Amino acid sequence: MSQSASAIAFARQAHERFLQELQTFVAIPSVSTLSEHQADMQRAAEWLAAQLRALGLDNVAILPTGDANAPGHPVVYGETLRAPGKPTVLLYGHYDVQPVDPVNEWHTPPFQPTVRGDNLYARGAADMKGNAHAALKALEALQANGGLPLNLKILFEGEEEIGSLHLGAFLDRHADMLRCDLCLNADSGVLGPALPSLVAGLRGLAYFELWVYGPAQDLHSGLFGGSIHNPAQALCELIAGMHDAQGRVTLPGFYDKARELSPQDRAAFAAHPINDAQWQTLAGVNALWGEEGFTTHERAGARPTLEINGLLSGFTGEGSKTVLPAKAMAKISMRLVPYQDPTLVERQLRDYLAQRAPATVRWELKTIAHAAPGVLLERDSVGARAASAALRDTFGVEPLFVYEGGSVPIVSMLKEKLDVDSVLLGFGLPDSHIHGPNEKLHLPTYYRGIETFIRFFENLAA
Ligand code: BES
Ligand code: MN
């Protein structure tokens, strides 16, 4: 029996234990953006560090990020470098998760992991504690069956969901420790339980808060309404102007540097296995929308966008309050495609505001994160081929390459700072509800994920 065959047999008889263990991990509410979860972040890091120690990794450590003035969430690190002459893989994951709101839309509490049918419901189950855990269980299965056939360094960060704010400086500081031949980035998904896929590109992200200020304090809307410009209205007018009737973003120069789709890209998008009706169902909408001249998957995978992520103004409690608010705020982010420059996009947003903001209000733009530029990934590298073969042998069909609309900041950082290419291999699904209520991990796909990781390591070591 080959090593992967015995490791896979080992993993199959351990499903029950793996699931129990995963549930303890996802029960830790490691929400990186909320300071009330600071202690939980530490607990999640410690849980992972204990796992790495139990797996016999060397130099396991919880390493600080940021500095004394602006501390970040820690990185969990460990390594096993006992296969001389074999490649060194950097396994990347994140242990932080997104906030749970709207919490009353969850059928079971977000940090009380619950198995219903084939799924494990919990915040972070699919994005991405399940993937991180699947990779660790692949490592365990190989170690119990002859040993890991290559060298592995593991980096789990706690700030991916807030734009990996301190990771760039961390990579600079620990460049020697992190030297490797390639990165296996587990923060990803596949198109379906029977549709394995690999990531050909990721969009980037730039994130802002736009504040609009009107009167010095909230006013009676009857006394003053009609005589001054309501800042909530002014904000909505500004936002409404950010797209034209063709669904294009109007920021000056926004598309100038954006990568054009090649004929090959367009052919691949046209052959995407999820059709518009299915996409509409996945999103739960009555109709699709987007930039004229592009198909649904082109719009979501390879065109830049501008989204409103949150709105705040006035009275939003129960019933009514006749108030003319003093201020209004919108959280606005742009998904970026390759060659668009996140700092230039900020300039374009500022230019738009300078041109369009009325003199009746005052505005302020706060940069929350220039998280990442868009990236294209290598499809013919040793790593991509090892991943492709591992998916094919596990799922029984050839994987497709797809452009992923989401962002994972470390991918471009590793390329720029350490000249390391990434292979994304993860097992979330389009209907996993990541970032939304009732996030779920499809367990059969998670178990297949473990087997895929086992084969990936074996393929790379061959
Ligand atoms: N895992 C996602 C990105 C992703 C989603 C990759 C689906 C592949 C398939 C990741 O954790 C994520 O959500 N990232 C944030 C990054 C941002 C805060 C910089 C995102 O895309 O919004
Ligand atoms: Mn993720």
mmCIF file of N, CA and C in Angstrom, residues 203-274:
data_model
loop_
_atom_site.group_PDB
_atom_site.id
_atom_site.type_symbol
_atom_site.label_atom_id
_atom_site.label_comp_id
_atom_site.label_asym_id
_atom_site.label_seq_id
_atom_site.Cartn_x
_atom_site.Cartn_y
_atom_site.Cartn_z
ATOM 1 N N ARG A 203 -9.168 38.526 -6.193
ATOM 2 C CA ARG A 203 -9.279 39.977 -6.216
ATOM 3 C C ARG A 203 -8.629 40.560 -4.964
ATOM 4 N N GLY A 204 -8.241 41.818 -5.059
ATOM 5 C CA GLY A 204 -7.687 42.515 -3.908
ATOM 6 C C GLY A 204 -8.776 43.333 -3.230
ATOM 7 N N LEU A 205 -8.364 44.121 -2.241
ATOM 8 C CA LEU A 205 -9.353 44.874 -1.479
ATOM 9 C C LEU A 205 -8.758 46.166 -0.943
ATOM 10 N N ALA A 206 -9.549 47.240 -1.007
ATOM 11 C CA ALA A 206 -9.223 48.491 -0.305
ATOM 12 C C ALA A 206 -10.482 48.885 0.448
ATOM 13 N N TYR A 207 -10.333 49.284 1.720
ATOM 14 C CA TYR A 207 -11.510 49.446 2.591
ATOM 15 C C TYR A 207 -11.481 50.809 3.280
ATOM 16 N N PHE A 208 -12.633 51.495 3.277
ATOM 17 C CA PHE A 208 -12.715 52.860 3.789
ATOM 18 C C PHE A 208 -13.973 53.079 4.623
ATOM 19 N N GLU A 209 -13.916 54.144 5.425
ATOM 20 C CA GLU A 209 -15.130 54.701 6.026
ATOM 21 C C GLU A 209 -15.297 56.110 5.499
ATOM 22 N N LEU A 210 -16.484 56.409 5.006
ATOM 23 C CA LEU A 210 -16.794 57.769 4.561
ATOM 24 C C LEU A 210 -17.752 58.388 5.570
ATOM 25 N N TRP A 211 -17.309 59.455 6.198
ATOM 26 C CA TRP A 211 -18.142 60.169 7.175
ATOM 27 C C TRP A 211 -18.624 61.468 6.553
ATOM 28 N N VAL A 212 -19.918 61.761 6.734
ATOM 29 C CA VAL A 212 -20.468 63.042 6.285
ATOM 30 C C VAL A 212 -21.069 63.739 7.497
ATOM 31 N N TYR A 213 -20.642 64.979 7.712
ATOM 32 C CA TYR A 213 -21.082 65.728 8.897
ATOM 33 C C TYR A 213 -21.958 66.901 8.491
ATOM 34 N N GLY A 214 -23.068 67.068 9.210
ATOM 35 C CA GLY A 214 -23.967 68.203 8.983
ATOM 36 C C GLY A 214 -24.021 69.099 10.213
ATOM 37 N N PRO A 215 -25.195 69.208 10.842
ATOM 38 C CA PRO A 215 -25.322 70.099 11.999
ATOM 39 C C PRO A 215 -24.454 69.647 13.177
ATOM 40 N N ALA A 216 -24.201 70.581 14.096
ATOM 41 C CA ALA A 216 -23.310 70.303 15.231
ATOM 42 C C ALA A 216 -23.857 69.183 16.111
ATOM 43 N N GLN A 217 -25.163 69.037 16.166
ATOM 44 C CA GLN A 217 -25.760 67.909 16.891
ATOM 45 C C GLN A 217 -27.086 67.547 16.244
ATOM 46 N N ASP A 218 -27.649 66.395 16.622
ATOM 47 C CA ASP A 218 -28.933 65.970 16.052
ATOM 48 C C ASP A 218 -29.991 67.052 16.287
ATOM 49 N N LEU A 219 -30.830 67.270 15.275
ATOM 50 C CA LEU A 219 -31.830 68.332 15.354
ATOM 51 C C LEU A 219 -33.238 67.749 15.213
ATOM 52 N N HIS A 220 -34.240 68.553 15.583
ATOM 53 C CA HIS A 220 -35.646 68.228 15.334
ATOM 54 C C HIS A 220 -35.879 68.327 13.822
ATOM 55 N N SER A 221 -36.382 67.243 13.232
ATOM 56 C CA SER A 221 -36.491 67.236 11.770
ATOM 57 C C SER A 221 -37.627 68.115 11.270
ATOM 58 N N GLY A 222 -38.541 68.490 12.194
ATOM 59 C CA GLY A 222 -39.601 69.413 11.799
ATOM 60 C C GLY A 222 -39.129 70.855 11.867
ATOM 61 N N LEU A 223 -38.391 71.182 12.897
ATOM 62 C CA LEU A 223 -37.901 72.552 13.046
ATOM 63 C C LEU A 223 -36.921 72.925 11.945
ATOM 64 N N PHE A 224 -36.013 71.984 11.633
ATOM 65 C CA PHE A 224 -34.920 72.325 10.716
ATOM 66 C C PHE A 224 -35.016 71.648 9.351
ATOM 67 N N GLY A 225 -35.850 70.576 9.265
ATOM 68 C CA GLY A 225 -35.917 69.810 8.018
ATOM 69 C C GLY A 225 -36.331 70.672 6.850
ATOM 70 N N GLY A 226 -35.629 70.563 5.747
ATOM 71 C CA GLY A 226 -35.932 71.361 4.561
ATOM 72 C C GLY A 226 -35.067 72.599 4.465
ATOM 73 N N SER A 227 -34.470 73.000 5.579
ATOM 74 C CA SER A 227 -33.658 74.221 5.530
ATOM 75 C C SER A 227 -32.164 73.923 5.555
ATOM 76 N N ILE A 228 -31.800 72.689 5.881
ATOM 77 C CA ILE A 228 -30.375 72.313 5.817
ATOM 78 C C ILE A 228 -30.266 70.966 5.110
ATOM 79 N N HIS A 229 -29.070 70.659 4.619
ATOM 80 C CA HIS A 229 -28.842 69.413 3.875
ATOM 81 C C HIS A 229 -28.654 68.277 4.890
ATOM 82 N N ASN A 230 -29.516 67.321 4.855
ATOM 83 C CA ASN A 230 -29.429 66.178 5.769
ATOM 84 C C ASN A 230 -28.191 65.350 5.409
ATOM 85 N N PRO A 231 -27.277 65.131 6.349
ATOM 86 C CA PRO A 231 -26.042 64.400 6.012
ATOM 87 C C PRO A 231 -26.294 62.958 5.548
ATOM 88 N N ALA A 232 -27.360 62.342 6.038
ATOM 89 C CA ALA A 232 -27.668 60.983 5.563
ATOM 90 C C ALA A 232 -28.052 61.037 4.085
ATOM 91 N N GLN A 233 -28.817 62.064 3.731
ATOM 92 C CA GLN A 233 -29.198 62.245 2.329
ATOM 93 C C GLN A 233 -27.954 62.559 1.483
ATOM 94 N N ALA A 234 -27.119 63.457 1.979
ATOM 95 C CA ALA A 234 -25.912 63.826 1.219
ATOM 96 C C ALA A 234 -25.026 62.591 1.008
ATOM 97 N N LEU A 235 -24.916 61.771 2.054
ATOM 98 C CA LEU A 235 -24.109 60.550 1.918
ATOM 99 C C LEU A 235 -24.720 59.632 0.855
ATOM 100 N N CYS A 236 -26.038 59.473 0.899
ATOM 101 C CA CYS A 236 -26.693 58.602 -0.085
ATOM 102 C C CYS A 236 -26.523 59.145 -1.497
ATOM 103 N N GLU A 237 -26.572 60.457 -1.655
ATOM 104 C CA GLU A 237 -26.376 61.059 -2.978
ATOM 105 C C GLU A 237 -24.954 60.783 -3.482
ATOM 106 N N LEU A 238 -23.998 60.899 -2.573
ATOM 107 C CA LEU A 238 -22.610 60.611 -2.971
ATOM 108 C C LEU A 238 -22.465 59.142 -3.370
ATOM 109 N N ILE A 239 -23.032 58.266 -2.561
ATOM 110 C CA ILE A 239 -22.930 56.838 -2.843
ATOM 111 C C ILE A 239 -23.642 56.498 -4.158
ATOM 112 N N ALA A 240 -24.820 57.092 -4.342
ATOM 113 C CA ALA A 240 -25.598 56.789 -5.549
ATOM 114 C C ALA A 240 -24.820 57.176 -6.808
ATOM 115 N N GLY A 241 -23.984 58.199 -6.682
ATOM 116 C CA GLY A 241 -23.208 58.653 -7.837
ATOM 117 C C GLY A 241 -21.990 57.796 -8.127
ATOM 118 N N MET A 242 -21.706 56.834 -7.268
ATOM 119 C CA MET A 242 -20.492 56.031 -7.458
ATOM 120 C C MET A 242 -20.640 54.951 -8.525
ATOM 121 N N HIS A 243 -21.885 54.707 -8.976
ATOM 122 C CA HIS A 243 -22.119 53.801 -10.120
ATOM 123 C C HIS A 243 -22.949 54.536 -11.150
ATOM 124 N N ASP A 244 -22.744 54.226 -12.419
ATOM 125 C CA ASP A 244 -23.600 54.811 -13.448
ATOM 126 C C ASP A 244 -24.696 53.818 -13.832
ATOM 127 N N ALA A 245 -25.491 54.191 -14.806
ATOM 128 C CA ALA A 245 -26.645 53.361 -15.175
ATOM 129 C C ALA A 245 -26.214 52.039 -15.807
ATOM 130 N N GLN A 246 -24.976 51.950 -16.234
ATOM 131 C CA GLN A 246 -24.466 50.697 -16.810
ATOM 132 C C GLN A 246 -23.799 49.814 -15.746
ATOM 133 N N GLY A 247 -23.919 50.225 -14.496
ATOM 134 C CA GLY A 247 -23.340 49.426 -13.418
ATOM 135 C C GLY A 247 -21.833 49.594 -13.303
ATOM 136 N N ARG A 248 -21.313 50.633 -13.959
ATOM 137 C CA ARG A 248 -19.865 50.870 -13.873
ATOM 138 C C ARG A 248 -19.551 51.814 -12.714
ATOM 139 N N VAL A 249 -18.378 51.650 -12.132
ATOM 140 C CA VAL A 249 -17.929 52.515 -11.047
ATOM 141 C C VAL A 249 -17.442 53.831 -11.671
ATOM 142 N N THR A 250 -17.890 54.956 -11.088
ATOM 143 C CA THR A 250 -17.605 56.261 -11.718
ATOM 144 C C THR A 250 -16.364 56.961 -11.171
ATOM 145 N N LEU A 251 -15.658 56.361 -10.218
ATOM 146 C CA LEU A 251 -14.470 57.043 -9.697
ATOM 147 C C LEU A 251 -13.520 57.314 -10.864
ATOM 148 N N PRO A 252 -13.003 58.563 -10.960
ATOM 149 C CA PRO A 252 -12.174 58.914 -12.118
ATOM 150 C C PRO A 252 -10.951 57.998 -12.248
ATOM 151 N N GLY A 253 -10.805 57.339 -13.389
ATOM 152 C CA GLY A 253 -9.639 56.497 -13.660
ATOM 153 C C GLY A 253 -9.737 55.094 -13.077
ATOM 154 N N PHE A 254 -10.872 54.735 -12.501
ATOM 155 C CA PHE A 254 -10.976 53.477 -11.757
ATOM 156 C C PHE A 254 -10.575 52.250 -12.592
ATOM 157 N N TYR A 255 -10.951 52.239 -13.870
ATOM 158 C CA TYR A 255 -10.681 51.042 -14.689
ATOM 159 C C TYR A 255 -9.371 51.137 -15.485
ATOM 160 N N ASP A 256 -8.690 52.298 -15.391
ATOM 161 C CA ASP A 256 -7.559 52.536 -16.293
ATOM 162 C C ASP A 256 -6.517 51.421 -16.254
ATOM 163 N N LYS A 257 -6.157 50.969 -15.056
ATOM 164 C CA LYS A 257 -5.078 49.978 -14.957
ATOM 165 C C LYS A 257 -5.584 48.554 -14.839
ATOM 166 N N ALA A 258 -6.898 48.395 -14.719
ATOM 167 C CA ALA A 258 -7.456 47.065 -14.459
ATOM 168 C C ALA A 258 -7.094 46.093 -15.582
ATOM 169 N N ARG A 259 -6.718 44.904 -15.192
ATOM 170 C CA ARG A 259 -6.371 43.872 -16.166
ATOM 171 C C ARG A 259 -7.581 43.537 -17.033
ATOM 172 N N GLU A 260 -7.354 43.495 -18.340
ATOM 173 C CA GLU A 260 -8.430 43.116 -19.270
ATOM 174 C C GLU A 260 -8.546 41.600 -19.289
ATOM 175 N N LEU A 261 -9.730 41.114 -19.564
ATOM 176 C CA LEU A 261 -9.898 39.667 -19.690
ATOM 177 C C LEU A 261 -9.357 39.206 -21.033
ATOM 178 N N SER A 262 -8.626 38.119 -21.013
ATOM 179 C CA SER A 262 -8.119 37.554 -22.267
ATOM 180 C C SER A 262 -9.232 36.713 -22.901
ATOM 181 N N PRO A 263 -9.112 36.421 -24.206
ATOM 182 C CA PRO A 263 -10.095 35.534 -24.835
ATOM 183 C C PRO A 263 -10.180 34.177 -24.106
ATOM 184 N N GLN A 264 -9.025 33.673 -23.625
ATOM 185 C CA GLN A 264 -9.027 32.406 -22.884
ATOM 186 C C GLN A 264 -9.816 32.537 -21.583
ATOM 187 N N ASP A 265 -9.617 33.675 -20.892
ATOM 188 C CA ASP A 265 -10.377 33.918 -19.658
ATOM 189 C C ASP A 265 -11.875 33.895 -19.953
ATOM 190 N N ARG A 266 -12.230 34.576 -21.033
ATOM 191 C CA ARG A 266 -13.672 34.701 -21.323
ATOM 192 C C ARG A 266 -14.262 33.342 -21.698
ATOM 193 N N ALA A 267 -13.478 32.552 -22.407
ATOM 194 C CA ALA A 267 -13.964 31.207 -22.761
ATOM 195 C C ALA A 267 -14.141 30.369 -21.497
ATOM 196 N N ALA A 268 -13.178 30.486 -20.563
ATOM 197 C CA ALA A 268 -13.283 29.708 -19.319
ATOM 198 C C ALA A 268 -14.483 30.174 -18.497
ATOM 199 N N PHE A 269 -14.695 31.473 -18.436
ATOM 200 C CA PHE A 269 -15.866 31.984 -17.707
ATOM 201 C C PHE A 269 -17.158 31.464 -18.333
ATOM 202 N N ALA A 270 -17.179 31.427 -19.663
ATOM 203 C CA ALA A 270 -18.388 30.977 -20.360
ATOM 204 C C ALA A 270 -18.685 29.513 -20.039
ATOM 205 N N ALA A 271 -17.620 28.753 -19.734
ATOM 206 C CA ALA A 271 -17.794 27.321 -19.449
ATOM 207 C C ALA A 271 -17.970 27.047 -17.956
ATOM 208 N N HIS A 272 -18.103 28.092 -17.147
ATOM 209 C CA HIS A 272 -18.249 27.923 -15.693
ATOM 210 C C HIS A 272 -19.450 27.013 -15.403
ATOM 211 N N PRO A 273 -19.281 26.021 -14.529
ATOM 212 C CA PRO A 273 -20.359 25.039 -14.334
ATOM 213 C C PRO A 273 -21.584 25.557 -13.574
ATOM 214 N N ILE A 274 -21.471 26.702 -12.911
ATOM 215 C CA ILE A 274 -22.642 27.233 -12.191
ATOM 216 C C ILE A 274 -23.325 28.260 -13.101
#
